[in-house]
Short mmCIF file of C-alpha atoms in Angstrom, two decimals:
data_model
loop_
_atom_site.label_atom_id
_atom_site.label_comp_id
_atom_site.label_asym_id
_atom_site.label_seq_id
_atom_site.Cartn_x
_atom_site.Cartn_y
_atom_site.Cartn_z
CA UNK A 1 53.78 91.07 224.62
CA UNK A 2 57.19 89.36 225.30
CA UNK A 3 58.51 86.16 226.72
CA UNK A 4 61.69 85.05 228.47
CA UNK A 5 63.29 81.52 228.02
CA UNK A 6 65.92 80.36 230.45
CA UNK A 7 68.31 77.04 230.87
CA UNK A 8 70.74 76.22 233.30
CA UNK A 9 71.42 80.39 234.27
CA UNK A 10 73.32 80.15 231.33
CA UNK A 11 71.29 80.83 228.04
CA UNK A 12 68.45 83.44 227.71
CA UNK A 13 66.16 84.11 224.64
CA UNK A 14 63.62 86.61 224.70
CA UNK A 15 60.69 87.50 222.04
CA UNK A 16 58.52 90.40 221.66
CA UNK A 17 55.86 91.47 219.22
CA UNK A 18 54.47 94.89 219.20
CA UNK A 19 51.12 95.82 217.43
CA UNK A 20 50.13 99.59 216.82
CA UNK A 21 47.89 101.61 214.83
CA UNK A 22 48.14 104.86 213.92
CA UNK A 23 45.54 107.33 212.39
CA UNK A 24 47.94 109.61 211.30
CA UNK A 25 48.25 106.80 208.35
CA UNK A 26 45.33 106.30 205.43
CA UNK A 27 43.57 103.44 206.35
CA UNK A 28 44.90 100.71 204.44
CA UNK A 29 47.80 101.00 206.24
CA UNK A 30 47.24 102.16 209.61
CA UNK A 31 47.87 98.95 211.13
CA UNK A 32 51.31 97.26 211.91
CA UNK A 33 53.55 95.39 213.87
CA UNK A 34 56.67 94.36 214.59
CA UNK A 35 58.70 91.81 216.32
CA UNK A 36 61.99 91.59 218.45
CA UNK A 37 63.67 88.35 219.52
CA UNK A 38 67.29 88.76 221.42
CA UNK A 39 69.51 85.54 222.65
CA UNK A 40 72.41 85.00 224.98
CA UNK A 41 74.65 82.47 225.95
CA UNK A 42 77.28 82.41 229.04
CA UNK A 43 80.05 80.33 227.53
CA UNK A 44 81.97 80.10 230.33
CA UNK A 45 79.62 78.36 232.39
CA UNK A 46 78.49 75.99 229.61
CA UNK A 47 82.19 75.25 228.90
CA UNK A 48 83.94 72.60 231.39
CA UNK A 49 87.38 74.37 232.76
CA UNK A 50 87.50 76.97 230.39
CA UNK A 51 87.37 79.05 234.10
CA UNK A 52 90.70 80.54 235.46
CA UNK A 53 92.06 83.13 237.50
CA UNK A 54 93.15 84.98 234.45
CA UNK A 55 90.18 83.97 232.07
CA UNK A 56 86.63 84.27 234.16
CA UNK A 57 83.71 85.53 232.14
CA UNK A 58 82.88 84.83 228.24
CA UNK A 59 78.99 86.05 226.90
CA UNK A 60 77.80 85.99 223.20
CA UNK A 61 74.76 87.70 222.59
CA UNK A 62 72.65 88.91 219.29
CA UNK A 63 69.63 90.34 218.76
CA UNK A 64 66.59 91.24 215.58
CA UNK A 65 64.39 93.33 215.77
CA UNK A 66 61.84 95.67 213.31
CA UNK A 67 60.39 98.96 214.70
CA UNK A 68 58.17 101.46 212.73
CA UNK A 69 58.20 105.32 212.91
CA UNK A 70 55.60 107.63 211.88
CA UNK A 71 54.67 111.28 210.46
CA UNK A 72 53.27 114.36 211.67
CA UNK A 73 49.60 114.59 212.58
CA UNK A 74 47.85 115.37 209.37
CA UNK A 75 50.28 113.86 206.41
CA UNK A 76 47.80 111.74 204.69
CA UNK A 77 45.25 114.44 203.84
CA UNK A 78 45.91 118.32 202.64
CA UNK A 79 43.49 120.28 205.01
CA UNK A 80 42.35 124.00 203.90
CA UNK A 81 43.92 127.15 206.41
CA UNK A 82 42.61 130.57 207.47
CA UNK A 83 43.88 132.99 204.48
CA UNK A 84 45.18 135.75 206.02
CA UNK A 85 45.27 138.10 202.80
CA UNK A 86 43.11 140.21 200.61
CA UNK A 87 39.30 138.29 200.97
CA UNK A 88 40.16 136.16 203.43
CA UNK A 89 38.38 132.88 203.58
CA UNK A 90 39.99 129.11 203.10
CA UNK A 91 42.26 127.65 201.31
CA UNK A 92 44.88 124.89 200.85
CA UNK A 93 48.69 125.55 202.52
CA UNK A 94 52.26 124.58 200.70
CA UNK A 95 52.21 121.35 202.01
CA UNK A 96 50.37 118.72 199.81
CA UNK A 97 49.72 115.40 202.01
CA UNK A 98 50.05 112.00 201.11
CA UNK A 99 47.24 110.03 201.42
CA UNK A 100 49.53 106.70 200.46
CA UNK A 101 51.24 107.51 202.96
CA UNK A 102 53.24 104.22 205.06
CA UNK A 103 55.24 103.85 207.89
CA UNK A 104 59.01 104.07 208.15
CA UNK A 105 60.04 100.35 208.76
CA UNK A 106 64.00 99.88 210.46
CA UNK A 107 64.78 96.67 211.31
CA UNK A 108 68.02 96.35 213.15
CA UNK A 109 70.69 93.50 213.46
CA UNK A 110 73.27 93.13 216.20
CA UNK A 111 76.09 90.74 217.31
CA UNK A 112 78.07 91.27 220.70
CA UNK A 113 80.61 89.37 223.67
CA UNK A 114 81.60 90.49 226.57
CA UNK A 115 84.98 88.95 227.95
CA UNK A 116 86.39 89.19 231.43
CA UNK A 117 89.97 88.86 232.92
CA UNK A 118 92.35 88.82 236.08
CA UNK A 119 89.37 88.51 238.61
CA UNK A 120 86.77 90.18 236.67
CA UNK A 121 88.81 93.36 236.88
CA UNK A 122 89.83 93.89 233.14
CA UNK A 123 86.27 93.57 231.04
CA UNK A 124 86.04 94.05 226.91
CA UNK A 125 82.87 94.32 224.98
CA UNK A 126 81.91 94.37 221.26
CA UNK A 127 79.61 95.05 219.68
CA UNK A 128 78.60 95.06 215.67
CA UNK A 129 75.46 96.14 214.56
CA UNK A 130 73.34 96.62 211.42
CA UNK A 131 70.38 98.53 210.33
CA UNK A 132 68.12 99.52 207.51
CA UNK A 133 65.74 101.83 206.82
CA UNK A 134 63.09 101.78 204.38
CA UNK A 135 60.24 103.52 203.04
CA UNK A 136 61.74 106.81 204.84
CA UNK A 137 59.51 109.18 205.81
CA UNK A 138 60.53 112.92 204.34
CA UNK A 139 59.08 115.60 205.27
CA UNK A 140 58.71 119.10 203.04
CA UNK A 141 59.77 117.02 200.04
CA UNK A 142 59.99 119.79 197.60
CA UNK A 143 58.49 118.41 194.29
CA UNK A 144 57.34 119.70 191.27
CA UNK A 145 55.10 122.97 191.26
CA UNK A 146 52.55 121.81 188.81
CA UNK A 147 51.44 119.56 191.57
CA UNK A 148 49.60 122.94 193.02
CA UNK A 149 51.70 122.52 196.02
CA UNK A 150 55.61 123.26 197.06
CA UNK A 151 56.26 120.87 200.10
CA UNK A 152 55.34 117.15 199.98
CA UNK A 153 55.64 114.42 202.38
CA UNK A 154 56.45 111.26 201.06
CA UNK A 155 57.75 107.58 201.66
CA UNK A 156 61.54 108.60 199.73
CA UNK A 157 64.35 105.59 199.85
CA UNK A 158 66.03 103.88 202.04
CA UNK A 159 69.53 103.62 204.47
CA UNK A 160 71.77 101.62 205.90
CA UNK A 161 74.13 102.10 208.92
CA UNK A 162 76.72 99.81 209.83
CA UNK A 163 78.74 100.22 213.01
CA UNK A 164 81.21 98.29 215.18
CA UNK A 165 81.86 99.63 219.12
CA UNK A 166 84.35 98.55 221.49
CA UNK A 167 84.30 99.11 225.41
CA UNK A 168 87.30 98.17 227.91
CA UNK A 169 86.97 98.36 231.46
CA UNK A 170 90.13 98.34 233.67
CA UNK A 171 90.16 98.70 237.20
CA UNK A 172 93.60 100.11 237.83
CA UNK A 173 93.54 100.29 241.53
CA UNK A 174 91.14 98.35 243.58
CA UNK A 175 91.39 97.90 247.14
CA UNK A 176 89.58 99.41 250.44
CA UNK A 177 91.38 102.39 250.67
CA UNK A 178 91.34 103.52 247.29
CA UNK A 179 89.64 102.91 243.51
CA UNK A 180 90.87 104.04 240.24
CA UNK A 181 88.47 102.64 237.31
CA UNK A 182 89.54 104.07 233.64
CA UNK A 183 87.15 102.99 230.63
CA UNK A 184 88.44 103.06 226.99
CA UNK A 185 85.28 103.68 224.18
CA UNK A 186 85.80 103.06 220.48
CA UNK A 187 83.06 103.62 217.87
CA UNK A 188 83.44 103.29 213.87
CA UNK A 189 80.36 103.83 212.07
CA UNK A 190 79.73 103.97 208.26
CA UNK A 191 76.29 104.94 206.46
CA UNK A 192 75.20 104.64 202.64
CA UNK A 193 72.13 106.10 201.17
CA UNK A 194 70.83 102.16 199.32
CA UNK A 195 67.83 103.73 197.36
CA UNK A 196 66.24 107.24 196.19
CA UNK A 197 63.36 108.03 193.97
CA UNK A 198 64.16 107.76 190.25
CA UNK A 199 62.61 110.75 189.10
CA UNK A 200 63.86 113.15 191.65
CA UNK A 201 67.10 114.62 190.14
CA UNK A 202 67.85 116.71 193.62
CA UNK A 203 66.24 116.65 197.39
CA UNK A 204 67.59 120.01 198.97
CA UNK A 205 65.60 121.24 202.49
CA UNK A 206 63.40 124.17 201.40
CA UNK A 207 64.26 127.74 202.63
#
């Protein structure tokens, strides 16, 4: 579901809410949801003469928002596979499934303006943003052999990424005989592993 507010053409908020279920999750936590909720306000037509011919467009905008990811089919419970050796028959793989198993929650932060100059024909935007990860979902999780298994998959830690990008828009030449536009990108981003499993010395991808 998700709503829009509007006033005066000039500030927006919108609101979202998203509920899913997943049976690729044990049961006590197959259901969840999350929300999103994003606003943004047109300074420069809330702002009395702040208008000119070299100053014509100021936006803030920032969002929130929480998503979910899940597994692979099967993750929550070890299922037996054709043996292909001596005898034949059934048996259990490498993989050993996790049947507390939850889903990877990110929820996600962001902060932005967009300015505009000399007749709308110079334009910058920013943007910062910030998200975490938690309960991460890893996959072939090698763990300890006495388990009867080699690969696990298991809820392991938790991220951040932090990242600020910059956009400038020029339009060099602009008249009816001929356009030159030239765009100028910048992106710094910086990540940090916030949390890992205490009794898990090394996590190395198997083979």
């Amino acid at each position: 579901g998700e709503i829009t507010l509007g006033w005066k053409t000039a500030v927006y908020l919108t609101y979202s809410h998203r509920f899913e279920e997943s049976s690729i999750f044990p049961e006590q936590f197959r259901k969840y949801n999350y929300p999103a909720a994003s606003m943004s306000i047109i300074l420069s037509d809330l702002i009395p003469g702040i208008k000119s011919d070299a100053f014509n467009y100021w936006k803030l905008r920032g969002s929130l928002a929480s998503t979910a990811r899940t597994s692979s089919p099967y993750a929550n419970q070890s299922v037996f596979n054709n043996t292909v050796g001596s005898g034949g028959g059934y048996a259990y793989a490498f993989n050993n499934n996790n049947p507390l198993l939850e889903p990877e929650i990110q929820k996600t932060f962001e902060v932005g303006t967009e300015l505009r100059f000399n007749h709308n024909r110079i334009s910058v935007d920013a943007t910062y943003y910030n998200t975490k990860n938690d309960k991460l979902i890893v996959e072939n999780f090698r763990a300890s052999y006495a388990t009867g298994y080699v690969l696990n998959t298991l809820n392991v830690g938790a991220n951040q990424n932090q990242g600020v990008e910059v956009a400038i828009n020029m339009d060099i030449i602009s008249n009816t005989n001929f356009k030159w536009n030239s765009r100028i990108n910048f992106n710094k981003m910086w990540n940090e592993v916030t949390e890992l499993p205490a009794n898990v010395p090394e996590f190395y991808i198997s083979d």
